[in-house]
PDB file of N, CA and C in Angstrom:
ATOM      1  N   MET A   1     -43.508 -21.308-132.192  1.00 54.00           N
ATOM      2  CA  MET A   1     -43.429 -22.749-132.098  1.00 54.00           C
ATOM      3  C   MET A   1     -42.919 -23.290-133.431  1.00 54.00           C
ATOM      4  N   SER A   2     -41.992 -24.191-133.355  1.00 50.00           N
ATOM      5  CA  SER A   2     -41.364 -24.757-134.558  1.00 50.00           C
ATOM      6  C   SER A   2     -42.053 -26.046-134.948  1.00 50.00           C
ATOM      7  N   SER A   3     -42.192 -26.242-136.198  1.00 50.00           N
ATOM      8  CA  SER A   3     -42.832 -27.458-136.700  1.00 50.00           C
ATOM      9  C   SER A   3     -41.815 -28.592-136.741  1.00 50.00           C
ATOM     10  N   THR A   4     -42.232 -29.806-136.383  1.00 52.00           N
ATOM     11  CA  THR A   4     -41.381 -30.986-136.423  1.00 52.00           C
ATOM     12  C   THR A   4     -40.909 -31.273-137.843  1.00 52.00           C
ATOM     13  N   PHE A   5     -41.789 -31.046-138.801  1.00 53.00           N
ATOM     14  CA  PHE A   5     -41.450 -31.326-140.199  1.00 53.00           C
ATOM     15  C   PHE A   5     -40.328 -30.410-140.691  1.00 53.00           C
ATOM     16  N   ASP A   6     -40.361 -29.154-140.289  1.00 51.00           N
ATOM     17  CA  ASP A   6     -39.328 -28.209-140.705  1.00 51.00           C
ATOM     18  C   ASP A   6     -37.975 -28.616-140.131  1.00 51.00           C
ATOM     19  N   THR A   7     -37.942 -29.028-138.881  1.00 52.00           N
ATOM     20  CA  THR A   7     -36.703 -29.430-138.235  1.00 52.00           C
ATOM     21  C   THR A   7     -36.123 -30.664-138.914  1.00 52.00           C
ATOM     22  N   GLN A   8     -36.972 -31.630-139.196  1.00 54.00           N
ATOM     23  CA  GLN A   8     -36.488 -32.843-139.854  1.00 54.00           C
ATOM     24  C   GLN A   8     -35.987 -32.525-141.254  1.00 54.00           C
ATOM     25  N   HIS A   9     -36.649 -31.632-141.945  1.00 54.00           N
ATOM     26  CA  HIS A   9     -36.250 -31.279-143.304  1.00 54.00           C
ATOM     27  C   HIS A   9     -34.853 -30.656-143.298  1.00 54.00           C
ATOM     28  N   ASP A  10     -34.572 -29.836-142.294  1.00 55.00           N
ATOM     29  CA  ASP A  10     -33.274 -29.173-142.208  1.00 55.00           C
ATOM     30  C   ASP A  10     -32.144 -30.155-141.909  1.00 55.00           C
ATOM     31  N   LEU A  11     -32.464 -31.286-141.320  1.00 57.00           N
ATOM     32  CA  LEU A  11     -31.424 -32.237-140.933  1.00 57.00           C
ATOM     33  C   LEU A  11     -31.103 -33.281-142.006  1.00 57.00           C
ATOM     34  N   VAL A  12     -31.808 -33.248-143.111  1.00 56.00           N
ATOM     35  CA  VAL A  12     -31.554 -34.219-144.163  1.00 56.00           C
ATOM     36  C   VAL A  12     -30.197 -33.912-144.801  1.00 56.00           C
ATOM     37  N   VAL A  13     -29.357 -34.901-144.817  1.00 55.00           N
ATOM     38  CA  VAL A  13     -28.023 -34.741-145.392  1.00 55.00           C
ATOM     39  C   VAL A  13     -27.897 -35.718-146.550  1.00 55.00           C
ATOM     40  N   GLU A  14     -27.398 -35.221-147.655  1.00 58.00           N
ATOM     41  CA  GLU A  14     -27.207 -36.110-148.799  1.00 58.00           C
ATOM     42  C   GLU A  14     -25.968 -36.969-148.551  1.00 58.00           C
ATOM     43  N   LYS A  15     -26.143 -38.232-148.781  1.00 58.00           N
ATOM     44  CA  LYS A  15     -25.022 -39.157-148.625  1.00 58.00           C
ATOM     45  C   LYS A  15     -24.438 -39.411-150.008  1.00 58.00           C
ATOM     46  N   GLN A  16     -23.193 -39.077-150.155  1.00 60.00           N
ATOM     47  CA  GLN A  16     -22.533 -39.299-151.443  1.00 60.00           C
ATOM     48  C   GLN A  16     -21.740 -40.586-151.374  1.00 60.00           C
ATOM     49  N   ALA A  17     -21.768 -41.294-152.454  1.00 60.00           N
ATOM     50  CA  ALA A  17     -20.993 -42.533-152.521  1.00 60.00           C
ATOM     51  C   ALA A  17     -19.521 -42.155-152.609  1.00 60.00           C
ATOM     52  N   SER A  18     -18.750 -42.665-151.671  1.00 69.00           N
ATOM     53  CA  SER A  18     -17.317 -42.381-151.717  1.00 69.00           C
ATOM     54  C   SER A  18     -16.628 -43.507-152.490  1.00 69.00           C
ATOM     55  N   ARG A  19     -15.879 -43.120-153.457  1.00 80.00           N
ATOM     56  CA  ARG A  19     -15.180 -44.104-154.276  1.00 80.00           C
ATOM     57  C   ARG A  19     -13.688 -43.881-154.096  1.00 80.00           C
ATOM     58  N   THR A  20     -13.044 -44.886-153.577  1.00 89.00           N
ATOM     59  CA  THR A  20     -11.612 -44.804-153.365  1.00 89.00           C
ATOM     60  C   THR A  20     -10.914 -45.294-154.626  1.00 89.00           C
ATOM     61  N   ALA A  21     -10.025 -44.488-155.108  1.00 89.00           N
ATOM     62  CA  ALA A  21      -9.272 -44.881-156.305  1.00 89.00           C
ATOM     63  C   ALA A  21      -8.317 -46.015-155.931  1.00 89.00           C
ATOM     64  N   PRO A  22      -8.111 -46.953-156.832  1.00 90.00           N
ATOM     65  CA  PRO A  22      -7.157 -48.014-156.538  1.00 90.00           C
ATOM     66  C   PRO A  22      -5.753 -47.417-156.400  1.00 90.00           C
ATOM     67  N   PRO A  23      -4.898 -48.063-155.627  1.00 90.00           N
ATOM     68  CA  PRO A  23      -3.548 -47.515-155.451  1.00 90.00           C
ATOM     69  C   PRO A  23      -2.785 -47.544-156.770  1.00 90.00           C
ATOM     70  N   PRO A  24      -1.864 -46.603-156.966  1.00 95.00           N
ATOM     71  CA  PRO A  24      -1.060 -46.634-158.189  1.00 95.00           C
ATOM     72  C   PRO A  24      -0.233 -47.920-158.222  1.00 95.00           C
ATOM     73  N   MET A  25      -0.094 -48.485-159.388  1.00 98.00           N
ATOM     74  CA  MET A  25       0.611 -49.758-159.530  1.00 98.00           C
ATOM     75  C   MET A  25       1.976 -49.530-160.178  1.00 98.00           C
ATOM     76  N   TYR A  26       2.910 -50.420-159.832  1.00 98.00           N
ATOM     77  CA  TYR A  26       4.275 -50.343-160.340  1.00 98.00           C
ATOM     78  C   TYR A  26       4.694 -51.718-160.840  1.00 98.00           C
ATOM     79  N   GLN A  27       5.384 -51.726-161.983  1.00 98.00           N
ATOM     80  CA  GLN A  27       5.913 -52.994-162.459  1.00 98.00           C
ATOM     81  C   GLN A  27       7.349 -53.134-161.963  1.00 98.00           C
ATOM     82  N   VAL A  28       7.673 -54.344-161.533  1.00 98.00           N
ATOM     83  CA  VAL A  28       9.023 -54.661-161.090  1.00 98.00           C
ATOM     84  C   VAL A  28       9.744 -55.260-162.289  1.00 98.00           C
ATOM     85  N   VAL A  29      10.906 -54.692-162.600  1.00 98.00           N
ATOM     86  CA  VAL A  29      11.648 -55.075-163.797  1.00 98.00           C
ATOM     87  C   VAL A  29      13.045 -55.543-163.408  1.00 98.00           C
ATOM     88  N   LEU A  30      13.427 -56.726-163.892  1.00 98.00           N
ATOM     89  CA  LEU A  30      14.795 -57.218-163.733  1.00 98.00           C
ATOM     90  C   LEU A  30      15.628 -56.689-164.892  1.00 98.00           C
ATOM     91  N   LEU A  31      16.854 -56.285-164.595  1.00 98.00           N
ATOM     92  CA  LEU A  31      17.751 -55.753-165.616  1.00 98.00           C
ATOM     93  C   LEU A  31      18.879 -56.738-165.895  1.00 98.00           C
ATOM     94  N   ASN A  32      19.275 -56.811-167.141  1.00 97.00           N
ATOM     95  CA  ASN A  32      20.342 -57.725-167.550  1.00 97.00           C
ATOM     96  C   ASN A  32      21.703 -57.208-167.096  1.00 97.00           C
ATOM     97  N   ASP A  33      22.581 -58.126-166.808  1.00 96.00           N
ATOM     98  CA  ASP A  33      23.984 -57.812-166.576  1.00 96.00           C
ATOM     99  C   ASP A  33      24.805 -58.956-167.177  1.00 96.00           C
ATOM    100  N   ASP A  34      26.092 -58.791-167.249  1.00 93.00           N
ATOM    101  CA  ASP A  34      26.944 -59.800-167.896  1.00 93.00           C
ATOM    102  C   ASP A  34      27.473 -60.855-166.931  1.00 93.00           C
ATOM    103  N   TYR A  35      27.048 -60.822-165.672  1.00 97.00           N
ATOM    104  CA  TYR A  35      27.654 -61.694-164.673  1.00 97.00           C
ATOM    105  C   TYR A  35      26.700 -62.648-163.972  1.00 97.00           C
ATOM    106  N   THR A  36      25.457 -62.259-163.782  1.00 97.00           N
ATOM    107  CA  THR A  36      24.519 -63.096-163.043  1.00 97.00           C
ATOM    108  C   THR A  36      24.115 -64.302-163.890  1.00 97.00           C
ATOM    109  N   PRO A  37      24.294 -65.518-163.363  1.00 97.00           N
ATOM    110  CA  PRO A  37      23.927 -66.718-164.127  1.00 97.00           C
ATOM    111  C   PRO A  37      22.421 -66.797-164.374  1.00 97.00           C
ATOM    112  N   MET A  38      22.065 -67.355-165.520  1.00 97.00           N
ATOM    113  CA  MET A  38      20.658 -67.500-165.897  1.00 97.00           C
ATOM    114  C   MET A  38      19.891 -68.318-164.860  1.00 97.00           C
ATOM    115  N   GLU A  39      20.517 -69.348-164.334  1.00 98.00           N
ATOM    116  CA  GLU A  39      19.857 -70.214-163.347  1.00 98.00           C
ATOM    117  C   GLU A  39      19.504 -69.432-162.089  1.00 98.00           C
ATOM    118  N   PHE A  40      20.369 -68.488-161.708  1.00 98.00           N
ATOM    119  CA  PHE A  40      20.110 -67.671-160.530  1.00 98.00           C
ATOM    120  C   PHE A  40      18.900 -66.770-160.766  1.00 98.00           C
ATOM    121  N   VAL A  41      18.794 -66.203-161.959  1.00 98.00           N
ATOM    122  CA  VAL A  41      17.655 -65.339-162.298  1.00 98.00           C
ATOM    123  C   VAL A  41      16.358 -66.139-162.229  1.00 98.00           C
ATOM    124  N   VAL A  42      16.369 -67.357-162.753  1.00 98.00           N
ATOM    125  CA  VAL A  42      15.191 -68.221-162.693  1.00 98.00           C
ATOM    126  C   VAL A  42      14.822 -68.484-161.232  1.00 98.00           C
ATOM    127  N   LYS A  43      15.819 -68.759-160.410  1.00 98.00           N
ATOM    128  CA  LYS A  43      15.570 -69.023-158.992  1.00 98.00           C
ATOM    129  C   LYS A  43      14.948 -67.808-158.301  1.00 98.00           C
ATOM    130  N   VAL A  44      15.453 -66.619-158.607  1.00 98.00           N
ATOM    131  CA  VAL A  44      14.912 -65.380-158.034  1.00 98.00           C
ATOM    132  C   VAL A  44      13.449 -65.199-158.443  1.00 98.00           C
ATOM    133  N   LEU A  45      13.151 -65.438-159.707  1.00 98.00           N
ATOM    134  CA  LEU A  45      11.778 -65.291-160.198  1.00 98.00           C
ATOM    135  C   LEU A  45      10.829 -66.274-159.508  1.00 98.00           C
ATOM    136  N   GLN A  46      11.308 -67.466-159.234  1.00 98.00           N
ATOM    137  CA  GLN A  46      10.478 -68.454-158.550  1.00 98.00           C
ATOM    138  C   GLN A  46      10.319 -68.107-157.070  1.00 98.00           C
ATOM    139  N   LYS A  47      11.405 -67.718-156.433  1.00 98.00           N
ATOM    140  CA  LYS A  47      11.405 -67.476-154.994  1.00 98.00           C
ATOM    141  C   LYS A  47      10.644 -66.203-154.595  1.00 98.00           C
ATOM    142  N   PHE A  48      10.870 -65.101-155.305  1.00 98.00           N
ATOM    143  CA  PHE A  48      10.300 -63.816-154.890  1.00 98.00           C
ATOM    144  C   PHE A  48       9.057 -63.395-155.664  1.00 98.00           C
ATOM    145  N   PHE A  49       8.861 -63.974-156.849  1.00 98.00           N
ATOM    146  CA  PHE A  49       7.726 -63.566-157.675  1.00 98.00           C
ATOM    147  C   PHE A  49       6.771 -64.724-157.957  1.00 98.00           C
ATOM    148  N   ARG A  50       7.044 -65.860-157.327  1.00 98.00           N
ATOM    149  CA  ARG A  50       6.173 -67.044-157.404  1.00 98.00           C
ATOM    150  C   ARG A  50       5.857 -67.489-158.838  1.00 98.00           C
ATOM    151  N   LYS A  51       6.889 -67.447-159.677  1.00 98.00           N
ATOM    152  CA  LYS A  51       6.729 -67.901-161.059  1.00 98.00           C
ATOM    153  C   LYS A  51       7.039 -69.390-161.133  1.00 98.00           C
ATOM    154  N   ASN A  52       6.311 -70.090-161.996  1.00 98.00           N
ATOM    155  CA  ASN A  52       6.636 -71.503-162.200  1.00 98.00           C
ATOM    156  C   ASN A  52       7.872 -71.585-163.107  1.00 98.00           C
ATOM    157  N   GLN A  53       8.401 -72.774-163.275  1.00 98.00           N
ATOM    158  CA  GLN A  53       9.640 -72.972-164.048  1.00 98.00           C
ATOM    159  C   GLN A  53       9.530 -72.382-165.456  1.00 98.00           C
ATOM    160  N   GLU A  54       8.421 -72.646-166.117  1.00 98.00           N
ATOM    161  CA  GLU A  54       8.244 -72.189-167.502  1.00 98.00           C
ATOM    162  C   GLU A  54       8.194 -70.664-167.601  1.00 98.00           C
ATOM    163  N   GLU A  55       7.408 -70.040-166.741  1.00 98.00           N
ATOM    164  CA  GLU A  55       7.291 -68.586-166.785  1.00 98.00           C
ATOM    165  C   GLU A  55       8.586 -67.908-166.348  1.00 98.00           C
ATOM    166  N   ALA A  56       9.239 -68.463-165.341  1.00 98.00           N
ATOM    167  CA  ALA A  56      10.519 -67.909-164.881  1.00 98.00           C
ATOM    168  C   ALA A  56      11.559 -67.982-165.995  1.00 98.00           C
ATOM    169  N   THR A  57      11.583 -69.088-166.714  1.00 98.00           N
ATOM    170  CA  THR A  57      12.534 -69.246-167.821  1.00 98.00           C
ATOM    171  C   THR A  57      12.229 -68.251-168.939  1.00 98.00           C
ATOM    172  N   ARG A  58      10.949 -68.057-169.239  1.00 98.00           N
ATOM    173  CA  ARG A  58      10.556 -67.099-170.282  1.00 98.00           C
ATOM    174  C   ARG A  58      10.997 -65.680-169.922  1.00 98.00           C
ATOM    175  N   ILE A  59      10.769 -65.271-168.674  1.00 98.00           N
ATOM    176  CA  ILE A  59      11.162 -63.930-168.238  1.00 98.00           C
ATOM    177  C   ILE A  59      12.684 -63.801-168.242  1.00 98.00           C
ATOM    178  N   MET A  60      13.374 -64.833-167.768  1.00 98.00           N
ATOM    179  CA  MET A  60      14.842 -64.805-167.753  1.00 98.00           C
ATOM    180  C   MET A  60      15.383 -64.619-169.168  1.00 98.00           C
ATOM    181  N   LEU A  61      14.806 -65.325-170.141  1.00 98.00           N
ATOM    182  CA  LEU A  61      15.267 -65.191-171.530  1.00 98.00           C
ATOM    183  C   LEU A  61      14.961 -63.796-172.079  1.00 98.00           C
ATOM    184  N   GLN A  62      13.848 -63.222-171.660  1.00 98.00           N
ATOM    185  CA  GLN A  62      13.529 -61.856-172.069  1.00 98.00           C
ATOM    186  C   GLN A  62      14.566 -60.883-171.506  1.00 98.00           C
ATOM    187  N   VAL A  63      14.933 -61.073-170.244  1.00 98.00           N
ATOM    188  CA  VAL A  63      15.968 -60.238-169.622  1.00 98.00           C
ATOM    189  C   VAL A  63      17.278 -60.408-170.395  1.00 98.00           C
ATOM    190  N   HIS A  64      17.620 -61.637-170.716  1.00 97.00           N
ATOM    191  CA  HIS A  64      18.879 -61.950-171.402  1.00 97.00           C
ATOM    192  C   HIS A  64      18.917 -61.336-172.808  1.00 97.00           C
ATOM    193  N   HIS A  65      17.827 -61.477-173.562  1.00 98.00           N
ATOM    194  CA  HIS A  65      17.817 -61.034-174.958  1.00 98.00           C
ATOM    195  C   HIS A  65      17.440 -59.559-175.135  1.00 98.00           C
ATOM    196  N   GLU A  66      16.550 -59.057-174.288  1.00 98.00           N
ATOM    197  CA  GLU A  66      16.053 -57.688-174.465  1.00 98.00           C
ATOM    198  C   GLU A  66      16.615 -56.712-173.431  1.00 98.00           C
ATOM    199  N   GLY A  67      17.341 -57.226-172.449  1.00 98.00           N
ATOM    200  CA  GLY A  67      17.948 -56.361-171.448  1.00 98.00           C
ATOM    201  C   GLY A  67      17.098 -56.085-170.227  1.00 98.00           C
ATOM    202  N   ARG A  68      15.842 -56.517-170.257  1.00 98.00           N
ATOM    203  CA  ARG A  68      14.933 -56.287-169.137  1.00 98.00           C
ATOM    204  C   ARG A  68      13.729 -57.195-169.257  1.00 98.00           C
ATOM    205  N   GLY A  69      13.116 -57.492-168.122  1.00 98.00           N
ATOM    206  CA  GLY A  69      11.925 -58.327-168.118  1.00 98.00           C
ATOM    207  C   GLY A  69      11.050 -57.987-166.927  1.00 98.00           C
ATOM    208  N   VAL A  70       9.754 -57.914-167.156  1.00 98.00           N
ATOM    209  CA  VAL A  70       8.797 -57.573-166.096  1.00 98.00           C
ATOM    210  C   VAL A  70       8.491 -58.816-165.267  1.00 98.00           C
ATOM    211  N   CYS A  71       8.692 -58.686-163.956  1.00 97.00           N
ATOM    212  CA  CYS A  71       8.458 -59.787-163.011  1.00 97.00           C
ATOM    213  C   CYS A  71       7.033 -59.804-162.494  1.00 97.00           C
ATOM    214  N   GLY A  72       6.418 -58.626-162.415  1.00 97.00           N
ATOM    215  CA  GLY A  72       5.067 -58.528-161.889  1.00 97.00           C
ATOM    216  C   GLY A  72       4.674 -57.082-161.690  1.00 97.00           C
ATOM    217  N   VAL A  73       3.393 -56.863-161.388  1.00 98.00           N
ATOM    218  CA  VAL A  73       2.852 -55.522-161.158  1.00 98.00           C
ATOM    219  C   VAL A  73       2.231 -55.514-159.761  1.00 98.00           C
ATOM    220  N   TYR A  74       2.642 -54.523-158.943  1.00 98.00           N
ATOM    221  CA  TYR A  74       2.256 -54.484-157.535  1.00 98.00           C
ATOM    222  C   TYR A  74       2.001 -53.053-157.086  1.00 98.00           C
ATOM    223  N   PRO A  75       1.312 -52.873-155.949  1.00 97.00           N
ATOM    224  CA  PRO A  75       1.257 -51.542-155.329  1.00 97.00           C
ATOM    225  C   PRO A  75       2.678 -51.126-154.927  1.00 97.00           C
ATOM    226  N   ARG A  76       2.898 -49.841-154.764  1.00 97.00           N
ATOM    227  CA  ARG A  76       4.242 -49.295-154.531  1.00 97.00           C
ATOM    228  C   ARG A  76       5.007 -49.991-153.393  1.00 97.00           C
ATOM    229  N   ASP A  77       4.374 -50.138-152.233  1.00 97.00           N
ATOM    230  CA  ASP A  77       5.074 -50.715-151.074  1.00 97.00           C
ATOM    231  C   ASP A  77       5.500 -52.154-151.335  1.00 97.00           C
ATOM    232  N   LEU A  78       4.631 -52.918-151.953  1.00 97.00           N
ATOM    233  CA  LEU A  78       4.960 -54.312-152.243  1.00 97.00           C
ATOM    234  C   LEU A  78       6.071 -54.399-153.293  1.00 97.00           C
ATOM    235  N   ALA A  79       6.005 -53.555-154.312  1.00 98.00           N
ATOM    236  CA  ALA A  79       7.062 -53.528-155.337  1.00 98.00           C
ATOM    237  C   ALA A  79       8.406 -53.179-154.695  1.00 98.00           C
ATOM    238  N   ALA A  80       8.422 -52.180-153.838  1.00 98.00           N
ATOM    239  CA  ALA A  80       9.653 -51.764-153.165  1.00 98.00           C
ATOM    240  C   ALA A  80      10.204 -52.881-152.282  1.00 98.00           C
ATOM    241  N   THR A  81       9.310 -53.600-151.605  1.00 98.00           N
ATOM    242  CA  THR A  81       9.734 -54.713-150.754  1.00 98.00           C
ATOM    243  C   THR A  81      10.373 -55.809-151.592  1.00 98.00           C
ATOM    244  N   ARG A  82       9.756 -56.160-152.709  1.00 98.00           N
ATOM    245  CA  ARG A  82      10.316 -57.207-153.577  1.00 98.00           C
ATOM    246  C   ARG A  82      11.691 -56.804-154.097  1.00 98.00           C
ATOM    247  N   ILE A  83      11.835 -55.554-154.500  1.00 98.00           N
ATOM    248  CA  ILE A  83      13.125 -55.064-155.007  1.00 98.00           C
ATOM    249  C   ILE A  83      14.187 -55.163-153.927  1.00 98.00           C
ATOM    250  N   SER A  84      13.844 -54.773-152.727  1.00 98.00           N
ATOM    251  CA  SER A  84      14.778 -54.846-151.606  1.00 98.00           C
ATOM    252  C   SER A  84      15.184 -56.290-151.315  1.00 98.00           C
ATOM    253  N   GLN A  85      14.216 -57.199-151.335  1.00 98.00           N
ATOM    254  CA  GLN A  85      14.503 -58.616-151.078  1.00 98.00           C
ATOM    255  C   GLN A  85      15.427 -59.192-152.145  1.00 98.00           C
ATOM    256  N   VAL A  86      15.150 -58.879-153.407  1.00 98.00           N
ATOM    257  CA  VAL A  86      15.979 -59.386-154.507  1.00 98.00           C
ATOM    258  C   VAL A  86      17.393 -58.833-154.390  1.00 98.00           C
ATOM    259  N   ALA A  87      17.517 -57.532-154.118  1.00 98.00           N
ATOM    260  CA  ALA A  87      18.833 -56.904-154.001  1.00 98.00           C
ATOM    261  C   ALA A  87      19.652 -57.544-152.884  1.00 98.00           C
ATOM    262  N   GLN A  88      19.026 -57.759-151.734  1.00 98.00           N
ATOM    263  CA  GLN A  88      19.741 -58.365-150.609  1.00 98.00           C
ATOM    264  C   GLN A  88      20.145 -59.804-150.927  1.00 98.00           C
ATOM    265  N   TYR A  89      19.230 -60.566-151.494  1.00 98.00           N
ATOM    266  CA  TYR A  89      19.488 -61.966-151.849  1.00 98.00           C
ATOM    267  C   TYR A  89      20.635 -62.061-152.857  1.00 98.00           C
ATOM    268  N   ALA A  90      20.617 -61.209-153.873  1.00 98.00           N
ATOM    269  CA  ALA A  90      21.670 -61.224-154.900  1.00 98.00           C
ATOM    270  C   ALA A  90      23.015 -60.782-154.307  1.00 98.00           C
ATOM    271  N   ARG A  91      22.982 -59.740-153.500  1.00 98.00           N
ATOM    272  CA  ARG A  91      24.218 -59.225-152.886  1.00 98.00           C
ATOM    273  C   ARG A  91      24.860 -60.276-151.989  1.00 98.00           C
ATOM    274  N   GLU A  92      24.033 -60.970-151.188  1.00 98.00           N
ATOM    275  CA  GLU A  92      24.567 -62.010-150.290  1.00 98.00           C
ATOM    276  C   GLU A  92      25.225 -63.140-151.072  1.00 98.00           C
ATOM    277  N   ARG A  93      24.821 -63.323-152.314  1.00 98.00           N
ATOM    278  CA  ARG A  93      25.369 -64.391-153.158  1.00 98.00           C
ATOM    279  C   ARG A  93      26.346 -63.847-154.194  1.00 98.00           C
ATOM    280  N   GLN A  94      26.732 -62.586-154.008  1.00 98.00           N
ATOM    281  CA  GLN A  94      27.734 -61.903-154.828  1.00 98.00           C
ATOM    282  C   GLN A  94      27.352 -61.827-156.307  1.00 98.00           C
ATOM    283  N   HIS A  95      26.072 -61.549-156.567  1.00 98.00           N
ATOM    284  CA  HIS A  95      25.595 -61.326-157.932  1.00 98.00           C
ATOM    285  C   HIS A  95      25.156 -59.867-158.053  1.00 98.00           C
ATOM    286  N   PRO A  96      25.451 -59.222-159.184  1.00 97.00           N
ATOM    287  CA  PRO A  96      25.083 -57.815-159.366  1.00 97.00           C
ATOM    288  C   PRO A  96      23.670 -57.607-159.921  1.00 97.00           C
ATOM    289  N   LEU A  97      22.803 -58.602-159.814  1.00 98.00           N
ATOM    290  CA  LEU A  97      21.452 -58.515-160.367  1.00 98.00           C
ATOM    291  C   LEU A  97      20.736 -57.289-159.850  1.00 98.00           C
ATOM    292  N   GLN A  98      20.152 -56.528-160.767  1.00 97.00           N
ATOM    293  CA  GLN A  98      19.430 -55.310-160.380  1.00 97.00           C
ATOM    294  C   GLN A  98      17.959 -55.421-160.770  1.00 97.00           C
ATOM    295  N   CYS A  99      17.156 -54.782-159.939  1.00 96.00           N
ATOM    296  CA  CYS A  99      15.719 -54.805-160.084  1.00 96.00           C
ATOM    297  C   CYS A  99      15.246 -53.361-159.855  1.00 96.00           C
ATOM    298  N   VAL A 100      14.321 -52.881-160.679  1.00 98.00           N
ATOM    299  CA  VAL A 100      13.793 -51.526-160.518  1.00 98.00           C
ATOM    300  C   VAL A 100      12.272 -51.572-160.601  1.00 98.00           C
ATOM    301  N   MET A 101      11.630 -50.468-160.196  1.00 98.00           N
ATOM    302  CA  MET A 101      10.173 -50.404-160.373  1.00 98.00           C
ATOM    303  C   MET A 101       9.842 -49.186-161.209  1.00 98.00           C
ATOM    304  N   GLU A 102       8.785 -49.339-162.016  1.00 98.00           N
ATOM    305  CA  GLU A 102       8.344 -48.263-162.892  1.00 98.00           C
ATOM    306  C   GLU A 102       6.831 -48.151-162.764  1.00 98.00           C
ATOM    307  N   PRO A 103       6.308 -46.929-162.790  1.00 97.00           N
ATOM    308  CA  PRO A 103       4.850 -46.772-162.730  1.00 97.00           C
ATOM    309  C   PRO A 103       4.200 -47.412-163.961  1.00 97.00           C
ATOM    310  N   VAL A 104       3.036 -47.988-163.746  1.00 96.00           N
ATOM    311  CA  VAL A 104       2.329 -48.623-164.869  1.00 96.00           C
ATOM    312  C   VAL A 104       1.359 -47.623-165.461  1.00 96.00           C
TER     313      VAL A 104
END
């Protein structure tokens, strides 16, 4: 005959706290070129990255003077989507503006 206590003891399972790591993040970077107007870059920053006029202008000037400027930091899929949207928008308006993503 089996004891109830022994059976219950055998069924005890330790519950471990599962911790999901946050997704890897990527920064979206605009690259300078000699053809895209500054006003267009500001518009892109406002439209796709939700920057206000002041912040968009600051990033645009960074792109202009330093050759690149960070638009934002996002999970991979969102960063890729933003890059695709910017590329299509710029291409449709005949601007060579380029955007890339880099791991943070």
